[in-house]
Coordinates of N, CA and C in Angstrom, one line a residue:
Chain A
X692 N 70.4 27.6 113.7 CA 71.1 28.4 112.7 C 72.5 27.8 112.4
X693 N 72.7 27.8 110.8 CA 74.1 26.9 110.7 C 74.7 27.9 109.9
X694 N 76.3 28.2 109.8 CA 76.9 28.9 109.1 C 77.2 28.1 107.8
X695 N 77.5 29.1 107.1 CA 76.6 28.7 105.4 C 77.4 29.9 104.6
X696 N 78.3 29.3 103.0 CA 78.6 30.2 102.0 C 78.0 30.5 101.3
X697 N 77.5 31.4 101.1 CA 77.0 31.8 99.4 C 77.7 31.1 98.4
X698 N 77.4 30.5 97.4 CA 77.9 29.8 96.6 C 77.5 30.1 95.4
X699 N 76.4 30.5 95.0 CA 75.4 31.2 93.9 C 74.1 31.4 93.7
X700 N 73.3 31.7 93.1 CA 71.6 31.7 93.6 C 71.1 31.5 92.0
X701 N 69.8 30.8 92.4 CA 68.8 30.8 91.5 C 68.0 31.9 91.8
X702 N 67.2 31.6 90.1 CA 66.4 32.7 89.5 C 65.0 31.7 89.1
X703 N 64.2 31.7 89.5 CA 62.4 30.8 88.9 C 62.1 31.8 88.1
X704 N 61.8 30.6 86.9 CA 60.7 30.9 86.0 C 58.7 30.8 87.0
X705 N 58.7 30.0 87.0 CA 57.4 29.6 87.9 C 57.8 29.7 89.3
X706 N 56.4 29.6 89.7 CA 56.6 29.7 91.3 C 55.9 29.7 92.3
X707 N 55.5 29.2 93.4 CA 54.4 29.6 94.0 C 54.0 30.5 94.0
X708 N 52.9 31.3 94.4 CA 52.2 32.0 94.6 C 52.7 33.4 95.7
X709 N 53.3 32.4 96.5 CA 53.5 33.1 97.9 C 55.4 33.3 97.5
X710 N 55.9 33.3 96.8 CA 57.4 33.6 96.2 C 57.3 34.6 95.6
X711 N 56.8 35.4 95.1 CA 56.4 36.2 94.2 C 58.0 37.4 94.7
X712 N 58.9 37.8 93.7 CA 59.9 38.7 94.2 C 60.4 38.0 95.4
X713 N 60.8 36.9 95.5 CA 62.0 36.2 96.4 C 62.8 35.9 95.5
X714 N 64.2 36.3 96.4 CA 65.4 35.6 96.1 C 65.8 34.9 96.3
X715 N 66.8 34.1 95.9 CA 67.1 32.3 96.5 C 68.8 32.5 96.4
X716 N 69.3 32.0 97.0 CA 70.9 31.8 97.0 C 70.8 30.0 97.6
X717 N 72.0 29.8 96.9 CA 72.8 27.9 97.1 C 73.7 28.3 97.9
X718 N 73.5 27.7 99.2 CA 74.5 27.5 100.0 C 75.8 26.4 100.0
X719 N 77.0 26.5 100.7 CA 77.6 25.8 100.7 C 77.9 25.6 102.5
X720 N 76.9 24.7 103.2 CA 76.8 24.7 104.8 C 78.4 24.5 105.1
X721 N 79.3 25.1 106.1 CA 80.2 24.8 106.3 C 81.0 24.5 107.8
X722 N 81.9 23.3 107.4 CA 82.3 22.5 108.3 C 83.3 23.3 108.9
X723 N 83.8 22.7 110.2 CA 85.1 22.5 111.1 C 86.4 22.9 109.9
X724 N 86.7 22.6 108.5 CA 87.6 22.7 108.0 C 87.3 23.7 107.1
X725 N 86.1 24.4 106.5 CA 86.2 25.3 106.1 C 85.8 26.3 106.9
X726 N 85.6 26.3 108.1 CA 85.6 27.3 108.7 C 87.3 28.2 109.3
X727 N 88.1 26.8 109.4 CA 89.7 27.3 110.1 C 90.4 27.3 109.1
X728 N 89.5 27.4 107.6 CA 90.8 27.5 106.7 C 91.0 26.5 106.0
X729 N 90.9 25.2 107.1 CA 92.0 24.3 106.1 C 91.4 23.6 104.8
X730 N 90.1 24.1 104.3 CA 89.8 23.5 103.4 C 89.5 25.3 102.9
X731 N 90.7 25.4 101.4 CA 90.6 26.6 100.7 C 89.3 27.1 100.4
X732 N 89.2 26.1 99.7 CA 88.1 26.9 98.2 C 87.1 27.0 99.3
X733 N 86.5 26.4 101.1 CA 85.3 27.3 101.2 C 84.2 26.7 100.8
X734 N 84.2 25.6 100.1 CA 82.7 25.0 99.5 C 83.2 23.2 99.9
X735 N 82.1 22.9 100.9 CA 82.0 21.3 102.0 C 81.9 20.4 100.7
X736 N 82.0 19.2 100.6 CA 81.2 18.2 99.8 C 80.3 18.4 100.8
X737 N 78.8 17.6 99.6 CA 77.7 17.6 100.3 C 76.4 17.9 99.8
X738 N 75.3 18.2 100.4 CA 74.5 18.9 99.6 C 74.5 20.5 100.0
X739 N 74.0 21.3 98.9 CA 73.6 22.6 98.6 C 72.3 22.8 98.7
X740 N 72.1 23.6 100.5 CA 70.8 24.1 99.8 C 70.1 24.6 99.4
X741 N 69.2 25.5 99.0 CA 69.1 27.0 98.2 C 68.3 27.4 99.3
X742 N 68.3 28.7 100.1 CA 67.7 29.4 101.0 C 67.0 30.9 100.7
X743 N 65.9 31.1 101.3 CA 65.2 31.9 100.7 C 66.2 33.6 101.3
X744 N 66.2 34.3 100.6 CA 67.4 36.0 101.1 C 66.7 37.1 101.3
X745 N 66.4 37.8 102.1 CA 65.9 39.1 101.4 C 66.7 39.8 101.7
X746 N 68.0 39.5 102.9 CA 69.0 40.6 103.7 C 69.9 40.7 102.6
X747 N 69.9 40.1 101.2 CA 71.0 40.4 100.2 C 71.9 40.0 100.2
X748 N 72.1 39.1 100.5 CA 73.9 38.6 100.3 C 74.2 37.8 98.8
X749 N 75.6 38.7 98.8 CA 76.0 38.2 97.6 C 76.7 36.5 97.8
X750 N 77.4 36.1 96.6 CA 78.2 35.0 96.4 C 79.4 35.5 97.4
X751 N 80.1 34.3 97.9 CA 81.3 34.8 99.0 C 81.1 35.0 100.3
X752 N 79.6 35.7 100.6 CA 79.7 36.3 101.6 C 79.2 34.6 102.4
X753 N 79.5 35.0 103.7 CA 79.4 33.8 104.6 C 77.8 34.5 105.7
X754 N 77.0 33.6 105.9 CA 75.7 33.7 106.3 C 75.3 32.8 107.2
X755 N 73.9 33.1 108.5 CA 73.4 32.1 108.9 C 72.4 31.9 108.4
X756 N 72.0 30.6 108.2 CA 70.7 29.9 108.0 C 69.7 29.0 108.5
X757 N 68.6 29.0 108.5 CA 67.6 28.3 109.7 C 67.0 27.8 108.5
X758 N 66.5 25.9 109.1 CA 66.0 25.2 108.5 C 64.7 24.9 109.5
X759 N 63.9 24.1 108.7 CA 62.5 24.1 109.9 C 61.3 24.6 109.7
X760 N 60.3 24.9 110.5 CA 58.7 25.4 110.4 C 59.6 27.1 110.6
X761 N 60.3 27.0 111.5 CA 60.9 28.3 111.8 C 60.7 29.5 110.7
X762 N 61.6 29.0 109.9 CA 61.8 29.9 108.6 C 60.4 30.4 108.1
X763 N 59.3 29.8 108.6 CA 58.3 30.8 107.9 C 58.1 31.5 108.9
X764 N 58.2 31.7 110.2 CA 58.1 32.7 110.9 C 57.9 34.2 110.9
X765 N 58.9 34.6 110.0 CA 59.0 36.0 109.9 C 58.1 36.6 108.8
X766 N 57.0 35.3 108.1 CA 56.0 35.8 107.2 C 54.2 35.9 107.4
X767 N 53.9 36.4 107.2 CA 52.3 36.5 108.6 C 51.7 35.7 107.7
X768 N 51.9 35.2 106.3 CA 50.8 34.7 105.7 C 51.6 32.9 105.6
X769 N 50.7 32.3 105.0 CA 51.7 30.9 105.0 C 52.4 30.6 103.9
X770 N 53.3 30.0 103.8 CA 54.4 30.1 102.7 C 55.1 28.8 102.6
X771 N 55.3 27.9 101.7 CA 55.5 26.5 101.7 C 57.5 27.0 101.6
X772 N 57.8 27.3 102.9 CA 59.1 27.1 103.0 C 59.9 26.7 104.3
X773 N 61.3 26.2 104.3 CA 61.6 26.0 104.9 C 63.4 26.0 105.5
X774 N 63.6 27.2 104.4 CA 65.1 27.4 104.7 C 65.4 28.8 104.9
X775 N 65.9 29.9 105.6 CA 65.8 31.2 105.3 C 67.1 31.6 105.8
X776 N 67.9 32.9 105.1 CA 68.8 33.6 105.6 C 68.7 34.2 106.8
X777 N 69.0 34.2 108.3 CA 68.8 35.3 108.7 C 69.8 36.1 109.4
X778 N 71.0 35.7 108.5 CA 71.7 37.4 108.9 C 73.2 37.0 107.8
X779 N 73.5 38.1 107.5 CA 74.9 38.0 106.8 C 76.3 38.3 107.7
X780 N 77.2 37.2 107.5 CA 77.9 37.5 108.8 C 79.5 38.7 108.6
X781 N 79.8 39.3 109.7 CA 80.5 39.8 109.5 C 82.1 39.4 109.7
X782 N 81.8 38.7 110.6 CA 83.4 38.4 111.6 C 83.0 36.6 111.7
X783 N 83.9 36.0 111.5 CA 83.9 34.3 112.3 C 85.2 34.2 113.3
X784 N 84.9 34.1 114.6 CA 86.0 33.5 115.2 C 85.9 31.8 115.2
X785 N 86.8 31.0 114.9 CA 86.4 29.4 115.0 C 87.6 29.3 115.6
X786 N 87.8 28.4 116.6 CA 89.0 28.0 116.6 C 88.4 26.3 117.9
X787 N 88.6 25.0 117.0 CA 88.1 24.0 117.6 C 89.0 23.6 118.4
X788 N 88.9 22.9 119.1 CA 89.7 22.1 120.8 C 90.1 20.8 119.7
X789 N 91.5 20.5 120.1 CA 91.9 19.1 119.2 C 91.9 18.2 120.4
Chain B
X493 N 67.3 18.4 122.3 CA 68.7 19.3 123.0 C 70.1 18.7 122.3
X494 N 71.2 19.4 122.6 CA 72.1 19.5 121.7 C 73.1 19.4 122.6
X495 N 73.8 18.6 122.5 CA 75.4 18.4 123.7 C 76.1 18.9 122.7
X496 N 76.5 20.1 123.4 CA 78.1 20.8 122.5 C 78.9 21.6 122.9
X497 N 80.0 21.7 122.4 CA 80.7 22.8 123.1 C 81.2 24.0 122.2
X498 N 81.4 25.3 122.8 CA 81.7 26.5 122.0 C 82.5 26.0 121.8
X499 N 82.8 26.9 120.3 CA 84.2 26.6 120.1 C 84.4 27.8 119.2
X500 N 83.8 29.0 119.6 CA 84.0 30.4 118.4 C 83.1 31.2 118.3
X501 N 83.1 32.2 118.0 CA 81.6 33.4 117.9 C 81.8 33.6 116.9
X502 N 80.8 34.7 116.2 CA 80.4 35.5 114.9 C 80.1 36.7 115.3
X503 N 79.7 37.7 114.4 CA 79.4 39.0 114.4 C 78.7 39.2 113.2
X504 N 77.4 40.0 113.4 CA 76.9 40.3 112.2 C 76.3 42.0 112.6
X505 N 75.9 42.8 110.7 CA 75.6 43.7 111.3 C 74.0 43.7 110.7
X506 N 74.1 43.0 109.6 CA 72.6 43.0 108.4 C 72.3 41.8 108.8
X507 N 71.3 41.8 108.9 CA 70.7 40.1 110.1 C 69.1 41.0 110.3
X508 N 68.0 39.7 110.6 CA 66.7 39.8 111.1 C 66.6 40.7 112.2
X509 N 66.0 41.5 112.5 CA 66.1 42.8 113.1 C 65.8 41.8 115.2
X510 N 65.5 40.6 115.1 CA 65.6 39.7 116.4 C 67.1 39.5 116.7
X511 N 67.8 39.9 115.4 CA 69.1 39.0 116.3 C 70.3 40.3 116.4
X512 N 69.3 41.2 116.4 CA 70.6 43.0 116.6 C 70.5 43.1 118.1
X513 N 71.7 42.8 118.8 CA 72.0 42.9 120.2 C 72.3 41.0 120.8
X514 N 72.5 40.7 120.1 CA 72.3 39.2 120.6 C 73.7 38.5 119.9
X515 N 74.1 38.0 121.3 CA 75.7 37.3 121.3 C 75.3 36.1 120.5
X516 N 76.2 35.6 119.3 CA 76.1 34.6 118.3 C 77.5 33.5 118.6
X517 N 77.2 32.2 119.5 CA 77.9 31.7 119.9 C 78.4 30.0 118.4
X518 N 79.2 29.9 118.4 CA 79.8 28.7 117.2 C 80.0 27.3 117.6
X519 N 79.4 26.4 118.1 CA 79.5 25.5 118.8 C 79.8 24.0 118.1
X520 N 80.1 23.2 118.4 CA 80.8 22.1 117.7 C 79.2 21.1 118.5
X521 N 78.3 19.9 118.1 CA 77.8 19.1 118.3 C 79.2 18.0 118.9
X522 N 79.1 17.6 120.0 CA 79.8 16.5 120.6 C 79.6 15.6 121.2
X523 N 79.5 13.9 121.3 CA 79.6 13.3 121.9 C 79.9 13.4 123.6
X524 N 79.5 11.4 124.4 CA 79.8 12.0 125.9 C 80.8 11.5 125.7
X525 N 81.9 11.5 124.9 CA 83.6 11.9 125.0 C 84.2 12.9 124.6
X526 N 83.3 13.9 123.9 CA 83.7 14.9 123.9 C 84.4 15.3 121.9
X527 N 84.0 13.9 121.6 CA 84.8 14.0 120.4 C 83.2 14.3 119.2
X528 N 84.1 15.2 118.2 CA 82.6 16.2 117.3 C 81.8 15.4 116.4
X529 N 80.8 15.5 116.7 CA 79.6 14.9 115.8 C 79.3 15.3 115.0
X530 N 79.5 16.5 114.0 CA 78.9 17.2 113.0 C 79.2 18.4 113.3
X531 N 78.7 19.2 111.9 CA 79.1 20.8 111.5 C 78.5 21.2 113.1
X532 N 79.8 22.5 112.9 CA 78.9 23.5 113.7 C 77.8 24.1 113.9
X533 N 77.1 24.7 114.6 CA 75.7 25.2 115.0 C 75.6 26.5 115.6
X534 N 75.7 27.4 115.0 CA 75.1 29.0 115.7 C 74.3 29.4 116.6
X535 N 74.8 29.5 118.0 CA 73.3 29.6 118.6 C 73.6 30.9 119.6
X536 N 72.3 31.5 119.6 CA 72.0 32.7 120.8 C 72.6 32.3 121.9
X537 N 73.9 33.3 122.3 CA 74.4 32.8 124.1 C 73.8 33.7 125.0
X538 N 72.5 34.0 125.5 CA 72.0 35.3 126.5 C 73.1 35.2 127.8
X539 N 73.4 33.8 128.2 CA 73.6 33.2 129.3 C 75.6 33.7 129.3
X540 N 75.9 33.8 127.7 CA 77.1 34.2 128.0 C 77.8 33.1 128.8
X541 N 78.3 32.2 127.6 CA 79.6 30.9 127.7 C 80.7 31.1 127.2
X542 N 81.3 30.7 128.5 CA 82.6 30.8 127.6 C 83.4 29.9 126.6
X543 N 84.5 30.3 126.3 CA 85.5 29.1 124.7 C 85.1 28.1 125.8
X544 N 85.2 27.2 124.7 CA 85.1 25.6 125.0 C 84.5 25.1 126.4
X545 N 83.5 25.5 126.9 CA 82.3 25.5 127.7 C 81.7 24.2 126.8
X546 N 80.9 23.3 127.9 CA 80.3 22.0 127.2 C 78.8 23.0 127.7
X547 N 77.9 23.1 126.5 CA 77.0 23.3 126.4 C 75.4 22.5 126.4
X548 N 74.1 22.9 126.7 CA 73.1 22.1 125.7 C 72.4 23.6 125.1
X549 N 72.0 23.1 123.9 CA 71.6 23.8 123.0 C 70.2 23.5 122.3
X550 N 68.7 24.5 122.5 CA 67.9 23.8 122.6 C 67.4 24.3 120.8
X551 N 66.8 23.1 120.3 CA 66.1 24.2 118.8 C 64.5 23.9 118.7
X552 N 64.0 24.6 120.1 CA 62.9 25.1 119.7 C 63.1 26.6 119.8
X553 N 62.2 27.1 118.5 CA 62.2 28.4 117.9 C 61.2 29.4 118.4
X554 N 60.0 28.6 119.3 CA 59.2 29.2 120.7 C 59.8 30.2 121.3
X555 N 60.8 29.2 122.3 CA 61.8 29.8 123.4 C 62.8 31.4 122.5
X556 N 63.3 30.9 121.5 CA 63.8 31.9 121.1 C 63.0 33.7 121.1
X557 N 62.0 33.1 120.4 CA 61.4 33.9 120.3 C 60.8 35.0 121.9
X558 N 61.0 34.0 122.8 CA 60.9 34.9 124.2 C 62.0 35.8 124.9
X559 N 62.9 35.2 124.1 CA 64.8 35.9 124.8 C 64.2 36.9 124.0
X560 N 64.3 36.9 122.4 CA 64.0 37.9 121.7 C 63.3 39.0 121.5
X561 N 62.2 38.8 122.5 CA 60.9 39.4 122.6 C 60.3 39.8 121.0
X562 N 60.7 38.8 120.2 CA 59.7 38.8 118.7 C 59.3 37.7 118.1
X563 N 57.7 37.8 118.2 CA 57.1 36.5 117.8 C 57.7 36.0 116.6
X564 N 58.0 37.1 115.4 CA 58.2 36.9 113.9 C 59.7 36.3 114.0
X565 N 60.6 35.7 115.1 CA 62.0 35.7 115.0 C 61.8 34.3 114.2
X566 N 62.8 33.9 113.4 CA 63.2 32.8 112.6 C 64.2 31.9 113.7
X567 N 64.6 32.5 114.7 CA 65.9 32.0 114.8 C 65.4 30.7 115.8
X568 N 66.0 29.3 115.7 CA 66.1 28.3 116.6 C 66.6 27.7 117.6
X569 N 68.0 27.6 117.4 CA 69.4 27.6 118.1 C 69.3 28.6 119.5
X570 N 69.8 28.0 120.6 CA 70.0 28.8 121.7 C 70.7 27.9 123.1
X571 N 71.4 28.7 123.3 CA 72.0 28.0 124.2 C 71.6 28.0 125.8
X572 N 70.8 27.1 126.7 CA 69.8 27.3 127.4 C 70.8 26.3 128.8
X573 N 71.7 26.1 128.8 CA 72.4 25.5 129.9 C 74.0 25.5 129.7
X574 N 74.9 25.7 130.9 CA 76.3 25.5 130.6 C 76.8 23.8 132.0
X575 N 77.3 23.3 131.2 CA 77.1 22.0 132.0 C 78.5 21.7 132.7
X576 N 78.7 21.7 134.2 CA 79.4 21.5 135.4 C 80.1 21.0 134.5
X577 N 81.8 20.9 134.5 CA 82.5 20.3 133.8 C 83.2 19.0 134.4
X578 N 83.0 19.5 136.0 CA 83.1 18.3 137.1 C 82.8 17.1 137.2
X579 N 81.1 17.1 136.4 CA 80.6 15.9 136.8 C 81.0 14.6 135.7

């Protein structure tokens, strides 16, 4: 599980089969400096990845995410995916060792 | 496995109904000097570590799923040893 910002979410035209009524949000995975602040705006260079949502989180809010076979876990049927929200966070304490 | 050390927690209240009751530890990936190898990593603490505790951190999502007692859990990350700081 990595801590991750909402950044913004896509919307499919097409889709697999097994998407049908999923939401997707773009993450912005976040580092050591956006987590203590020192990097404002909150969004890493890097890549973005889009993660599948159903617990709702908007843009802003800060989330964990699981990459892996994992992520299909929580669906009984098979599903060609591999990134999933699974929880919206409330509180971050960070504070790294220099 | 994952050599790391805490370095912070989280709190959540809307999350996969596996991870309601379960300590969310913030851990830095680190080298054997101690110095950070990459982003942070979220993982289940059952074991209860403390700040800056040199951890390993395992991500099979099996194991998880047994702390959790839910086959359907997503989660991978967990922190499965606290390592003598002695040696």
């Amino acid at each position: 599980m990595k801590p991750a910002k909402v950044i913004g979410n896509v919307t499919l035209s097409q889709a697999a089969s097994a998407f049908k009524g999923a939401r997707w949000l773009v993450m912005s995975p976040q580092g050591p400096d956006e987590l203590t602040g020192k990097n404002a705006s909150g969004v890493s260079h890097g890549w973005t990845p889009v993660v599948y949502d159903n617990l709702g989180a908007g843009v802003g809010e800060d989330i964990l995410y699981v990459e892996g076979s994992e992520a299909t876990q929580p669906f009984g049927f098979p599903i060609p995916l591999d990134a999933i929200n699974v929880a919206i966070l409330d509180q971050i304490y960070f504070k790294p060792q220099l | 496995m994952i050599l790391a050390r805490v370095e912070g927690h989280a709190t959540t209240t809307v999350s996969h109904p596996s991870l309601v009751g379960q300590k969310i530890a913030l851990c830095t990936p680190i080298d054997e000097k101690g110095r950070r190898v990459g982003f942070p990593i979220a993982a289940l603490d059952p074991i209860g570590s403390g700040l800056y505790a040199k951890v390993f951190i395992t991500t099979d999502g099996r194991f998880s799923q047994s702390t959790t007692g839910d086959s359907a859990s997503p989660i991978r990350n967990e922190i499965i040893g606290i390592i003598d700081s002695k040696s």
